[in-house]
Tab-separated table of C-alpha atoms in Angstrom:
chain	number	residue	atom	x	y	z
A	1	MET	CA	7.072	150.868	55.347
A	2	LYS	CA	9.618	151.383	52.886
A	3	ASN	CA	11.723	147.835	53.642
A	4	LYS	CA	8.200	146.190	53.994
A	5	ILE	CA	6.946	147.213	50.311
A	6	THR	CA	10.247	146.401	48.872
A	7	ARG	CA	10.244	142.998	50.344
A	8	LYS	CA	6.745	142.615	49.268
A	9	LEU	CA	6.752	143.525	45.593
A	10	ILE	CA	10.372	141.378	45.449
A	11	LEU	CA	8.708	138.479	46.825
A	12	TYR	CA	5.789	139.271	44.559
A	13	PHE	CA	7.978	139.295	41.222
A	14	VAL	CA	10.079	136.660	42.243
A	15	SER	CA	6.954	134.383	42.749
A	16	VAL	CA	5.390	135.111	39.631
A	17	LEU	CA	8.727	134.579	37.478
A	18	LEU	CA	9.318	131.285	38.849
A	19	LEU	CA	5.886	130.208	38.470
A	20	PHE	CA	5.571	131.656	35.101
A	21	SER	CA	9.056	129.797	34.516
A	22	LEU	CA	7.895	126.361	35.937
A	23	MET	CA	4.981	126.930	33.439
A	24	ALA	CA	6.978	127.756	30.387
A	25	GLY	CA	9.453	125.186	31.576
A	26	ILE	CA	6.879	122.062	31.567
A	27	VAL	CA	5.180	123.576	27.969
A	28	PHE	CA	8.684	123.781	26.709
A	29	SER	CA	9.414	119.939	27.781
A	30	MET	CA	6.019	119.007	25.963
A	31	LEU	CA	6.444	120.990	23.078
A	32	PHE	CA	10.047	119.551	22.680
A	33	ALA	CA	9.145	115.976	23.105
A	34	ARG	CA	6.046	116.128	20.948
A	35	GLN	CA	8.595	117.626	18.162
A	36	SER	CA	11.214	115.627	18.620
A	37	GLY	CA	9.186	112.595	18.371
A	38	TYR	CA	7.713	114.028	15.228
A	39	VAL	CA	10.900	114.944	13.503
A	40	TYR	CA	12.097	110.904	14.430
A	41	ARG	CA	8.856	109.559	13.156
A	42	THR	CA	8.695	111.576	9.977
A	43	GLY	CA	12.687	110.341	9.355
A	44	LEU	CA	11.929	106.775	10.246
A	45	GLN	CA	8.679	106.995	8.326
A	46	GLN	CA	10.293	108.255	5.094
A	47	ARG	CA	12.935	105.657	5.134
A	48	ALA	CA	10.485	103.104	6.017
A	49	THR	CA	8.377	104.041	2.885
A	50	ALA	CA	11.156	103.960	0.709
A	51	ILE	CA	12.343	100.700	1.877
A	52	ALA	CA	8.686	99.541	1.007
A	53	ASP	CA	8.274	100.905	-2.091
A	54	THR	CA	11.770	99.323	-3.190
A	55	PHE	CA	10.437	96.085	-2.268
A	56	SER	CA	7.152	96.689	-3.904
A	57	GLU	CA	8.933	97.545	-6.923
A	58	TYR	CA	11.066	94.805	-7.159
A	59	ILE	CA	7.936	92.484	-6.828
A	60	ARG	CA	6.043	94.380	-9.717
A	61	THR	CA	9.182	94.025	-12.259
A	62	GLY	CA	9.537	90.229	-11.349
A	63	SER	CA	12.322	90.422	-9.702
A	64	ILE	CA	10.881	89.238	-6.473
A	65	LEU	CA	9.553	85.693	-7.176
A	66	THR	CA	6.239	85.142	-4.621
A	67	GLU	CA	4.788	82.139	-3.795
A	68	ASN	CA	0.994	82.100	-3.018
A	69	GLY	CA	1.301	85.839	-2.579
A	70	ARG	CA	3.960	85.659	0.020
A	71	MET	CA	7.656	86.724	-0.195
A	72	PRO	CA	10.039	84.357	-0.037
A	73	MET	CA	11.766	84.880	3.354
A	74	HIS	CA	14.242	82.052	2.718
A	75	GLY	CA	15.591	79.613	0.341
A	76	PRO	CA	17.217	79.905	-2.928
A	77	ARG	CA	15.030	82.483	-4.025
A	78	MET	CA	16.208	84.973	-1.451
A	79	GLY	CA	19.614	85.491	-3.157
A	80	SER	CA	18.044	86.149	-6.626
A	81	GLY	CA	18.590	88.914	-8.564
A	82	GLY	CA	19.301	92.001	-6.690
A	83	PHE	CA	17.514	91.309	-3.829
A	84	GLY	CA	19.961	89.140	-1.934
A	85	MET	CA	22.518	92.126	-2.383
A	86	TYR	CA	19.981	94.935	-1.262
A	87	LEU	CA	18.952	92.766	1.869
A	88	ARG	CA	22.542	92.945	2.634
A	89	PHE	CA	22.357	96.809	2.391
A	90	VAL	CA	19.399	97.529	4.021
A	91	ASP	CA	20.428	97.891	7.301
A	92	ASP	CA	22.708	100.358	6.031
A	93	ILE	CA	20.066	102.245	4.412
A	94	ALA	CA	17.564	101.895	7.495
A	95	MET	CA	20.222	103.255	9.663
A	96	SER	CA	18.019	101.496	12.539
A	97	GLU	CA	16.854	98.153	13.572
A	98	VAL	CA	14.975	96.419	10.699
A	99	TRP	CA	12.331	93.648	10.548
A	100	ILE	CA	10.526	92.282	7.637
A	101	VAL	CA	7.504	90.746	8.290
A	102	ASP	CA	5.526	88.149	5.829
A	103	GLN	CA	2.087	88.338	5.917
A	104	ALA	CA	1.397	84.909	7.508
A	105	ALA	CA	3.596	86.838	10.457
A	106	GLN	CA	5.887	83.380	10.794
A	107	THR	CA	9.143	84.165	9.589
A	108	VAL	CA	10.646	87.332	10.149
A	109	PHE	CA	14.055	89.043	8.252
A	110	VAL	CA	16.203	90.487	10.527
A	111	GLY	CA	18.332	93.243	9.811
A	112	SER	CA	22.300	94.288	11.122
A	113	GLY	CA	23.603	91.015	9.694
A	114	LYS	CA	21.347	88.524	11.902
A	115	ASN	CA	19.573	86.092	9.950
A	116	GLN	CA	15.961	85.322	10.682
A	117	ILE	CA	13.740	85.215	14.275
A	118	SER	CA	9.970	84.232	14.847
A	119	TYR	CA	7.427	86.281	15.170
A	120	ASN	CA	6.999	85.874	19.004
A	121	GLU	CA	10.378	87.415	19.318
A	122	LEU	CA	9.385	90.730	18.354
A	123	PRO	CA	9.493	93.898	20.305
A	124	LYS	CA	5.828	94.152	21.887
A	125	GLU	CA	5.452	97.838	20.130
A	126	ALA	CA	6.265	96.056	16.627
A	127	LYS	CA	3.582	93.579	17.399
A	128	GLU	CA	0.898	96.115	18.412
A	129	ILE	CA	2.103	98.165	14.540
A	130	THR	CA	1.718	94.844	12.510
A	131	GLY	CA	-1.998	94.505	12.242
A	132	ALA	CA	-2.531	98.187	11.305
A	133	VAL	CA	0.435	97.984	8.530
A	134	PHE	CA	-1.135	94.711	7.052
A	135	GLU	CA	-4.395	96.570	7.005
A	136	GLY	CA	-2.430	98.795	4.352
A	137	GLY	CA	-1.570	101.831	6.580
A	138	ILE	CA	1.435	103.511	8.025
A	139	ALA	CA	1.795	102.867	11.802
A	140	TYR	CA	4.154	104.248	14.552
A	141	TYR	CA	4.740	103.630	18.319
A	142	GLU	CA	6.571	105.937	20.704
A	143	ASP	CA	8.153	105.021	23.890
A	144	TYR	CA	8.262	107.801	26.561
A	145	GLY	CA	10.393	108.250	29.950
A	146	ALA	CA	10.770	110.796	32.260
A	147	LEU	CA	9.736	114.477	31.893
A	148	PHE	CA	7.869	113.463	28.502
A	149	GLU	CA	11.192	112.205	26.831
A	150	VAL	CA	10.913	109.956	23.888
A	151	THR	CA	12.844	107.032	24.249
A	152	ALA	CA	12.300	104.834	20.924
A	153	VAL	CA	10.320	105.171	18.128
A	154	THR	CA	8.837	102.381	15.762
A	155	VAL	CA	7.601	102.869	12.365
A	156	GLY	CA	5.726	100.412	10.177
A	157	ALA	CA	5.011	100.301	6.677
A	158	PRO	CA	3.591	97.942	4.317
A	159	ILE	CA	4.811	96.281	0.947
A	160	TYR	CA	2.607	95.714	-1.680
A	161	SER	CA	2.113	92.570	-4.412
A	162	GLY	CA	2.042	93.210	-8.142
A	163	ASP	CA	-1.856	93.239	-7.720
A	164	GLY	CA	-1.632	95.720	-5.219
A	165	GLN	CA	-1.773	93.226	-1.696
A	166	VAL	CA	-0.404	93.818	1.159
A	167	ILE	CA	2.228	90.981	1.530
A	168	ALA	CA	4.848	92.246	3.936
A	169	ALA	CA	5.852	94.694	6.397
A	170	VAL	CA	8.694	96.751	7.167
A	171	LEU	CA	9.662	97.397	10.718
A	172	LEU	CA	12.214	100.480	11.726
A	173	ARG	CA	12.811	100.806	15.153
A	174	THR	CA	15.313	103.783	16.160
A	175	ASP	CA	16.545	104.722	19.601
A	176	ALA	CA	15.762	108.392	20.600
A	177	GLY	CA	17.448	108.458	23.835
A	178	GLY	CA	19.923	110.983	22.723
A	179	VAL	CA	16.960	113.735	22.332
A	180	GLY	CA	17.258	114.286	26.068
A	181	SER	CA	20.876	115.824	25.606
A	182	ALA	CA	19.742	117.734	22.982
A	183	TRP	CA	17.555	119.796	25.200
A	184	VAL	CA	20.213	120.480	27.812
A	185	PRO	CA	20.924	124.055	26.113
A	186	GLY	CA	17.252	124.965	25.852
A	187	ILE	CA	17.293	124.171	29.590
A	188	GLN	CA	20.691	126.293	30.172
A	189	MET	CA	19.193	129.017	28.179
A	190	LEU	CA	16.129	129.004	30.180
A	191	GLY	CA	18.055	129.206	33.590
A	192	ILE	CA	20.130	132.014	32.085
A	193	SER	CA	17.216	134.091	31.132
A	194	LEU	CA	15.425	133.185	34.734
A	195	THR	CA	18.891	134.353	36.307
A	196	VAL	CA	19.029	137.793	34.424
A	197	ALA	CA	14.876	137.935	34.599
A	198	LEU	CA	15.122	137.902	38.586
A	199	ILE	CA	17.730	140.485	38.886
A	200	LEU	CA	15.885	142.592	36.932
A	201	SER	CA	12.717	141.838	38.371
A	202	ILE	CA	14.562	142.776	41.967
A	203	SER	CA	15.758	146.345	40.404
A	204	ILE	CA	12.659	147.136	38.791
A	205	ALA	CA	10.568	145.776	42.215
A	206	VAL	CA	12.945	148.079	44.162
A	207	PHE	CA	12.806	151.334	41.721
A	208	VAL	CA	8.765	150.661	41.934
A	209	SER	CA	8.715	150.444	45.757
A	210	LYS	CA	10.916	153.612	45.655
A	211	ARG	CA	8.514	155.535	43.683
A	212	PHE	CA	5.671	154.309	45.315
A	213	VAL	CA	6.608	154.691	48.873
A	214	ARG	CA	8.157	158.244	48.397
A	215	PRO	CA	4.491	159.413	48.029
A	216	LEU	CA	3.532	157.729	50.453
A	217	ARG	CA	5.529	158.584	53.019
A	218	SER	CA	4.816	162.032	52.288
A	219	MET	CA	1.363	161.489	52.583
A	220	GLU	CA	2.044	159.906	56.296
A	221	SER	CA	3.986	162.569	57.119
A	222	VAL	CA	1.195	164.791	56.464
A	223	THR	CA	-1.302	162.714	58.148
A	224	LYS	CA	0.837	162.816	60.944
A	225	LYS	CA	0.808	166.785	61.112
A	226	LEU	CA	-2.767	166.592	60.472
A	227	THR	CA	-3.377	164.234	63.810
A	228	ASP	CA	-1.081	167.112	65.309
A	229	GLY	CA	-3.253	170.126	64.446
A	230	VAL	CA	-1.126	171.221	61.913
A	231	TYR	CA	-4.092	171.810	59.030
A	232	THR	CA	-1.455	173.944	56.719
A	233	ALA	CA	0.629	170.985	55.834
A	234	GLN	CA	0.524	169.574	52.000
A	235	THR	CA	1.568	166.764	50.209
A	236	HIS	CA	2.835	168.683	47.004
A	237	ILE	CA	1.974	165.542	45.106
A	238	ARG	CA	1.173	165.537	41.315
A	239	GLN	CA	0.361	162.720	39.914
A	240	ASP	CA	-2.200	161.364	37.457
A	241	ASP	CA	-3.139	158.032	39.010
A	242	GLU	CA	-4.723	156.819	42.144
A	243	VAL	CA	-1.797	157.759	44.614
A	244	GLY	CA	-2.101	161.369	43.296
A	245	SER	CA	-6.057	161.222	43.600
A	246	LEU	CA	-5.549	160.094	47.154
A	247	ALA	CA	-2.975	162.807	48.086
A	248	GLN	CA	-5.235	165.228	46.270
A	249	ASN	CA	-7.892	164.235	48.635
A	250	ILE	CA	-5.473	164.623	51.542
A	251	ASP	CA	-4.772	168.256	50.681
A	252	ILE	CA	-8.139	168.882	50.034
A	253	LEU	CA	-8.870	167.583	53.930
A	254	ALA	CA	-6.028	169.725	54.832
A	255	GLN	CA	-7.640	172.815	53.674
A	256	ARG	CA	-10.983	171.870	54.662
A	257	LEU	CA	-9.858	171.095	58.333
A	258	ASP	CA	-7.642	174.470	58.508
A	259	ALA	CA	-10.644	176.485	57.323
A	260	ALA	CA	-12.872	174.335	59.598
A	261	SER	CA	-10.109	175.510	62.531
A	262	LYS	CA	-10.004	179.046	61.524
A	263	GLU	CA	-13.555	179.541	61.537
A	264	SER	CA	-14.011	177.224	65.209
A	265	ALA	CA	-11.382	180.007	66.290
A	266	ALA	CA	-13.633	182.791	65.034
A	267	LEU	CA	-16.538	181.481	66.855
A	268	GLU	CA	-14.726	180.986	70.206
A	269	GLN	CA	-13.216	184.505	69.683
A	270	MET	CA	-17.118	185.580	68.750
A	271	ARG	CA	-18.597	183.672	72.025
A	272	LYS	CA	-15.770	185.115	74.214
A	273	ASP	CA	-16.461	188.569	72.940
A	274	TYR	CA	-20.504	188.290	72.786
A	275	ILE	CA	-20.223	187.283	76.661
A	276	SER	CA	-17.951	190.275	77.167
A	277	ASN	CA	-20.180	192.329	75.281
A	278	ILE	CA	-22.938	190.952	77.311
A	279	SER	CA	-21.549	191.649	80.624
A	280	HIS	CA	-20.268	195.052	79.334
A	281	GLU	CA	-23.789	196.105	78.132
A	282	LEU	CA	-25.321	194.659	81.160
A	283	ARG	CA	-23.382	195.891	83.787
A	284	THR	CA	-23.916	199.829	83.093
A	285	PRO	CA	-27.634	199.886	83.773
A	286	VAL	CA	-27.077	197.076	86.641
A	287	THR	CA	-24.779	199.322	88.138
A	288	VAL	CA	-26.603	202.726	87.805
A	289	ILE	CA	-29.587	200.437	89.201
A	290	ARG	CA	-27.779	199.201	92.061
A	291	GLY	CA	-26.292	202.788	93.248
A	292	SER	CA	-29.505	204.372	92.666
A	293	LEU	CA	-31.145	201.804	95.316
A	294	GLU	CA	-28.555	201.881	97.618
A	295	ALA	CA	-28.355	205.805	97.648
A	296	LEU	CA	-32.473	205.307	98.485
A	297	HIS	CA	-32.012	202.250	100.604
A	298	ASP	CA	-29.339	204.144	102.879
A	299	GLY	CA	-31.449	207.864	103.446
A	300	ILE	CA	-28.521	209.830	101.196
A	301	VAL	CA	-31.174	211.127	99.321
A	302	SER	CA	-34.185	212.496	101.386
A	303	GLU	CA	-35.105	215.543	99.318
A	304	PRO	CA	-38.811	214.563	97.295
A	305	GLY	CA	-37.232	216.419	94.160
A	306	LYS	CA	-34.052	214.361	94.297
A	307	ALA	CA	-35.437	211.003	94.989
A	308	LYS	CA	-38.043	211.527	92.145
A	309	GLU	CA	-34.893	211.679	89.775
A	310	TYR	CA	-33.714	208.796	91.390
A	311	HIS	CA	-36.697	206.807	90.479
A	312	ARG	CA	-36.854	208.146	86.886
A	313	GLN	CA	-33.410	207.211	86.548
A	314	LEU	CA	-34.151	203.570	87.645
A	315	LEU	CA	-37.126	203.340	85.848
A	316	SER	CA	-35.370	204.501	82.596
A	317	GLU	CA	-32.583	201.789	83.007
A	318	SER	CA	-34.871	199.010	83.941
A	319	ILE	CA	-36.865	199.811	80.491
A	320	HIS	CA	-33.135	199.863	78.534
A	321	LEU	CA	-32.021	196.856	80.519
A	322	GLU	CA	-35.634	195.149	79.566
A	323	ARG	CA	-34.962	195.732	75.994
A	324	MET	CA	-31.579	194.755	75.916
A	325	VAL	CA	-32.645	191.320	77.249
A	326	ASN	CA	-35.496	191.079	74.584
A	327	ASP	CA	-33.116	192.167	71.944
A	328	LEU	CA	-30.677	189.401	73.032
A	329	LEU	CA	-33.634	186.571	73.023
A	330	GLU	CA	-34.692	187.618	69.736
A	331	LEU	CA	-31.033	187.956	68.140
A	332	SER	CA	-30.544	184.259	69.864
A	333	ARG	CA	-33.640	182.863	68.128
A	334	LEU	CA	-32.865	184.276	64.438
A	335	GLN	CA	-29.602	183.195	64.693
A	336	ASN	CA	-30.955	179.572	65.500
A	337	PRO	CA	-31.149	177.499	62.306
A	338	ASP	CA	-33.564	175.432	63.896
A	339	TYR	CA	-35.796	178.603	64.773
A	340	ALA	CA	-38.518	178.550	62.220
A	341	ILE	CA	-40.306	181.889	60.950
A	342	GLU	CA	-43.930	181.426	59.909
A	343	LYS	CA	-44.271	182.777	56.411
A	344	THR	CA	-47.423	183.809	54.555
A	345	ARG	CA	-47.958	185.257	51.043
A	346	LEU	CA	-48.051	189.248	52.195
A	347	ASN	CA	-47.648	192.606	50.069
A	348	LEU	CA	-43.979	193.627	51.283
A	349	PRO	CA	-44.932	197.614	50.520
A	350	ASP	CA	-47.684	197.236	53.509
A	351	ALA	CA	-44.905	196.495	55.934
A	352	LEU	CA	-42.716	198.986	55.063
A	353	LYS	CA	-45.368	201.783	55.492
A	354	ASP	CA	-46.594	200.221	58.647
A	355	ALA	CA	-43.271	200.642	59.846
A	356	VAL	CA	-43.062	204.279	58.977
A	357	ARG	CA	-46.547	205.181	60.848
A	358	SER	CA	-44.795	203.365	63.848
A	359	LEU	CA	-42.065	205.858	63.900
A	360	LYS	CA	-43.705	209.082	62.670
A	361	PHE	CA	-44.612	210.401	66.242
A	362	MET	CA	-40.552	209.516	67.498
A	363	ALA	CA	-39.461	211.628	64.041
A	364	ALA	CA	-41.741	214.332	64.871
A	365	ASN	CA	-40.569	214.802	68.141
A	366	LYS	CA	-36.858	215.347	66.813
A	367	ASP	CA	-38.378	217.034	63.795
A	368	VAL	CA	-37.120	215.064	61.340
A	369	PRO	CA	-39.471	214.326	58.479
A	370	ILE	CA	-40.102	211.246	56.682
A	371	ASP	CA	-40.248	211.569	52.741
A	372	CYS	CA	-41.508	208.832	51.273
A	373	ASP	CA	-41.722	207.989	47.283
A	374	TYR	CA	-43.641	204.642	46.915
A	375	ALA	CA	-43.098	204.356	43.296
A	376	VAL	CA	-44.203	200.467	44.240
A	377	ARG	CA	-47.211	199.645	45.428
A	378	ASP	CA	-47.961	196.097	45.113
A	379	PHE	CA	-45.011	193.348	45.813
A	380	ALA	CA	-45.948	190.004	46.527
A	381	PHE	CA	-43.643	188.066	49.152
A	382	MET	CA	-43.669	185.077	51.129
A	383	GLY	CA	-42.764	186.246	55.038
A	384	ASP	CA	-43.406	187.062	58.323
A	385	TYR	CA	-45.160	190.261	58.314
A	386	GLY	CA	-44.222	191.255	62.314
A	387	ARG	CA	-40.792	190.385	61.317
A	388	LEU	CA	-40.290	192.275	58.145
A	389	ARG	CA	-42.088	195.458	59.865
A	390	GLN	CA	-39.068	194.622	62.945
A	391	MET	CA	-36.531	194.719	60.105
A	392	PHE	CA	-38.232	198.372	58.532
A	393	ILE	CA	-38.425	199.789	61.920
A	394	ALA	CA	-34.823	198.625	63.178
A	395	VAL	CA	-33.206	200.814	59.685
A	396	LEU	CA	-35.775	203.533	60.097
A	397	ASP	CA	-35.025	203.835	63.669
A	398	ASN	CA	-31.069	204.184	63.229
A	399	ALA	CA	-31.451	206.634	60.567
A	400	ILE	CA	-33.835	209.347	62.622
A	401	LYS	CA	-31.589	208.528	65.666
A	402	PHE	CA	-28.645	209.571	63.360
A	403	SER	CA	-30.149	212.657	61.800
A	404	ASP	CA	-29.742	216.340	62.590
A	405	THR	CA	-32.832	218.338	63.506
A	406	GLY	CA	-34.483	219.766	60.693
A	407	LEU	CA	-33.151	217.278	58.091
A	408	ALA	CA	-35.341	215.019	56.646
A	409	VAL	CA	-35.128	210.776	55.885
A	410	PHE	CA	-35.812	209.788	52.410
A	411	ILE	CA	-37.699	206.585	51.712
A	412	LYS	CA	-37.922	205.580	47.771
A	413	THR	CA	-38.927	202.252	46.466
A	414	TRP	CA	-38.419	200.993	42.771
A	415	LEU	CA	-38.507	197.670	40.824
A	416	HIS	CA	-35.528	196.515	38.902
A	417	ASN	CA	-35.294	193.594	36.893
A	418	GLY	CA	-38.096	191.899	38.912
A	419	HIS	CA	-36.746	193.019	42.055
A	420	TYR	CA	-38.208	195.516	45.088
A	421	HIS	CA	-35.563	198.014	45.670
A	422	VAL	CA	-36.230	200.258	48.865
A	423	SER	CA	-33.615	202.815	49.995
A	424	VAL	CA	-33.783	204.274	53.469
A	425	THR	CA	-31.464	207.909	53.230
A	426	ASP	CA	-30.585	210.072	55.957
A	427	LYS	CA	-28.433	213.110	55.849
A	428	GLY	CA	-26.824	212.360	58.858
A	429	LYS	CA	-22.924	212.759	60.037
A	430	GLY	CA	-22.466	209.567	58.090
A	431	ILE	CA	-20.368	206.382	59.132
A	432	LYS	CA	-16.801	206.193	59.345
A	433	ALA	CA	-15.290	203.870	56.766
A	434	ASP	CA	-13.411	201.831	59.598
A	435	ASP	CA	-16.927	201.454	61.043
A	436	LEU	CA	-18.882	200.536	58.044
A	437	PRO	CA	-17.717	196.892	57.676
A	438	HIS	CA	-19.049	196.445	61.307
A	439	VAL	CA	-22.521	198.211	61.880
A	440	PHE	CA	-24.284	194.859	61.309
A	441	GLU	CA	-22.467	193.097	64.146
A	442	ARG	CA	-23.938	192.368	67.683
A	443	PHE	CA	-22.969	195.311	69.944
A	444	TYR	CA	-21.529	197.503	67.904
A	445	LYS	CA	-21.701	201.004	68.230
A	446	THR	CA	-20.386	204.147	66.849
A	447	LYS	CA	-18.957	206.846	69.119
A	448	ASN	CA	-21.748	208.890	69.022
A	449	GLN	CA	-23.606	210.750	71.995
A	450	ASP	CA	-26.729	209.861	69.837
A	451	ASN	CA	-25.797	206.294	70.370
A	452	ASN	CA	-25.586	206.306	74.268
A	453	LYS	CA	-29.057	204.520	74.653
A	454	GLY	CA	-28.667	202.211	71.873
A	455	THR	CA	-27.963	198.446	72.509
A	456	GLY	CA	-25.779	197.620	69.323
A	457	LEU	CA	-28.498	194.724	68.494
A	458	GLY	CA	-31.016	196.423	66.131
A	459	LEU	CA	-29.171	196.351	63.158
A	460	SER	CA	-27.553	193.252	63.948
A	461	ILE	CA	-31.665	191.891	64.406
A	462	ALA	CA	-32.395	193.787	60.800
A	463	LYS	CA	-29.607	191.963	59.098
A	464	GLN	CA	-30.716	188.350	60.531
A	465	ILE	CA	-34.542	189.062	59.643
A	466	ALA	CA	-32.863	189.888	55.809
A	467	ASP	CA	-30.963	187.152	55.725
A	468	ARG	CA	-33.864	184.575	56.755
A	469	HIS	CA	-36.200	186.151	54.320
A	470	GLY	CA	-34.032	186.109	51.364
A	471	ILE	CA	-33.332	189.539	51.491
A	472	ILE	CA	-29.917	191.643	50.524
A	473	LEU	CA	-29.254	194.347	52.853
A	474	THR	CA	-26.227	196.588	52.444
A	475	VAL	CA	-25.228	199.961	53.511
A	476	THR	CA	-23.344	202.850	51.803
A	477	SER	CA	-22.330	205.957	53.655
A	478	SER	CA	-19.952	209.149	53.705
A	479	GLN	CA	-19.228	211.420	56.325
A	480	GLU	CA	-20.403	214.451	53.855
A	481	GLU	CA	-23.500	212.940	52.132
A	482	GLY	CA	-24.828	210.530	54.896
A	483	THR	CA	-25.894	206.860	54.829
A	484	VAL	CA	-28.112	204.994	52.545
A	485	PHE	CA	-29.633	201.361	53.630
A	486	THR	CA	-30.809	199.244	50.948
A	487	PHE	CA	-33.279	196.611	50.538
A	488	ILE	CA	-33.820	194.002	47.474
A	489	ALA	CA	-36.244	191.354	47.941
A	490	ASP	CA	-36.911	188.740	45.104
A	491	GLU	CA	-40.856	188.455	43.658
A	492	ASP	CA	-42.605	185.905	45.297
A	493	ILE	CA	-44.229	184.348	41.902
C-alpha cells in the first residue's frame, strides 16, 4: 500500500508539474514573441519617424524642391543641398533595409548603395503597408515563424510636404531572426527550474506519502485486529484532519465493539446461569415428587398416616413447582421489550393499600404487624393496576418473610419535589453487604432458613415491573437495623 500511494503521488506531482511547465512554456513563447516584436517594431518606428521627419523638414525649409507635389527621386535635384548627402548616409542611420516610395508609387529609392527599383519589386509586406502610410498613418507588418517567433518586421512612416500633404513613404525592414537565439537562455532556465522542481516534487511526494501512509497502515492493522475479534486495539492517532477523524471513528468503533463483546459475553453467561438456575430449582421439587410417588407406587409406605404425609408433601411441592413456573413465565414476559403493559390512569396509593390488605392474613399468622403511615392519599399515575399491586406484594411478602415474630413492618408514604415516595421497612436480620447488590437478580436467594421455600424470582419481578413503569426501586440494609425498600414515582400530570 505504501509503495502504491508513493508511486501515485509522484505520478500526480510530476504530471501536474509537466503540464504546468508546458503551459508556462507556451505562454512564455507567446509573450516573448509579442514583446520582441514590440521592441523591434518600436525601434523601427522611431527610426522611420525620425527619417520621415527629416525629409519633411527639408521640404518645409525648401532644401528639397518638389515637382507637382512629388519628391524628385532622380535627376539633378537629387544631389542638391544636403539631401543627396543625407540619402547617402540614410542607410547607416536606419540600420536596416530602407525604401523611400513616392506618392505615385512608381519609383523607389533603395538604401544600402542600391539605386532605384520599381514599385513592383518591393516585398509583399512593404506593398501591404504602403497604402496605410499614404493615408497619413504609421503602419507595420510582422512575419512569424515556428513557435510564435518573429522573423522580420517592416515599418512605414509618411513624409509630408510643406502644406501637410503626404508625398512619400519611408519603409524600414529589419530581420528579427536573432530573436530566437535570445530566448534560449530563458528556455534553459525553464528546463533547470523544471528539473529542480521535479526533484523537489518527488521528495515532497515521498515525504507526504510517508506521513499519509503511516496512519493508514496503523488503521489497517487495527481493522485487521477487529476482524480477528481483538476489540481492545486502538490506532492512537491524533490528527486534526480527515485522517484523524477516521482514526478516531475507528477507535470509537473498537470501543463499542469491545463493550458489545463484553455485553454479549455477559448475556451468554447470564443465559447459562439462567438455565443452570432453572435446572437446579426445578430439580429439587421434581426429585421430591418422583421419590414420593415411587415410594407410594412400590408400596414402601403402607400406613395411612404416613401415606397422607407423603400426599401432603406431593401437593406442597407441586404448588411450589407451579408457582416457580408461573414466576418464570411472568419474568420472561416482563423482560421482553415487545411485551406491552396496558396502562390506565389510576391512584397509586390505592394499589399499595390493596397489596397491604392481601398480606394482612399472612402477616397475622406470623405475628408480624403492618404499621402504615399513609401521608399521601392521592397520587395520579399511569400504569397497570394489577402489576403495580403485584410489585408491592412482592416487596411486602419479602419483608414479612424475613421479619422476626412480633416485629412490625413499617410502610410510609410522602411527597418530595413532586415525587411519590414509598418505603417498606422491616426489622429483620438484614441483608449482608455482599448479598445486597444481587437481591434483584433472578434465582438469587440468601442463605437463610426463612427463604427455603422462595423461588428467588419475586424481587426480580418487582424490579422489572418498577422499571417498566418508570419507578425507581432501591434497597438499603444493615444487619443491625434491618432492610428498607424505597419506591420513587413521578406524578402523571
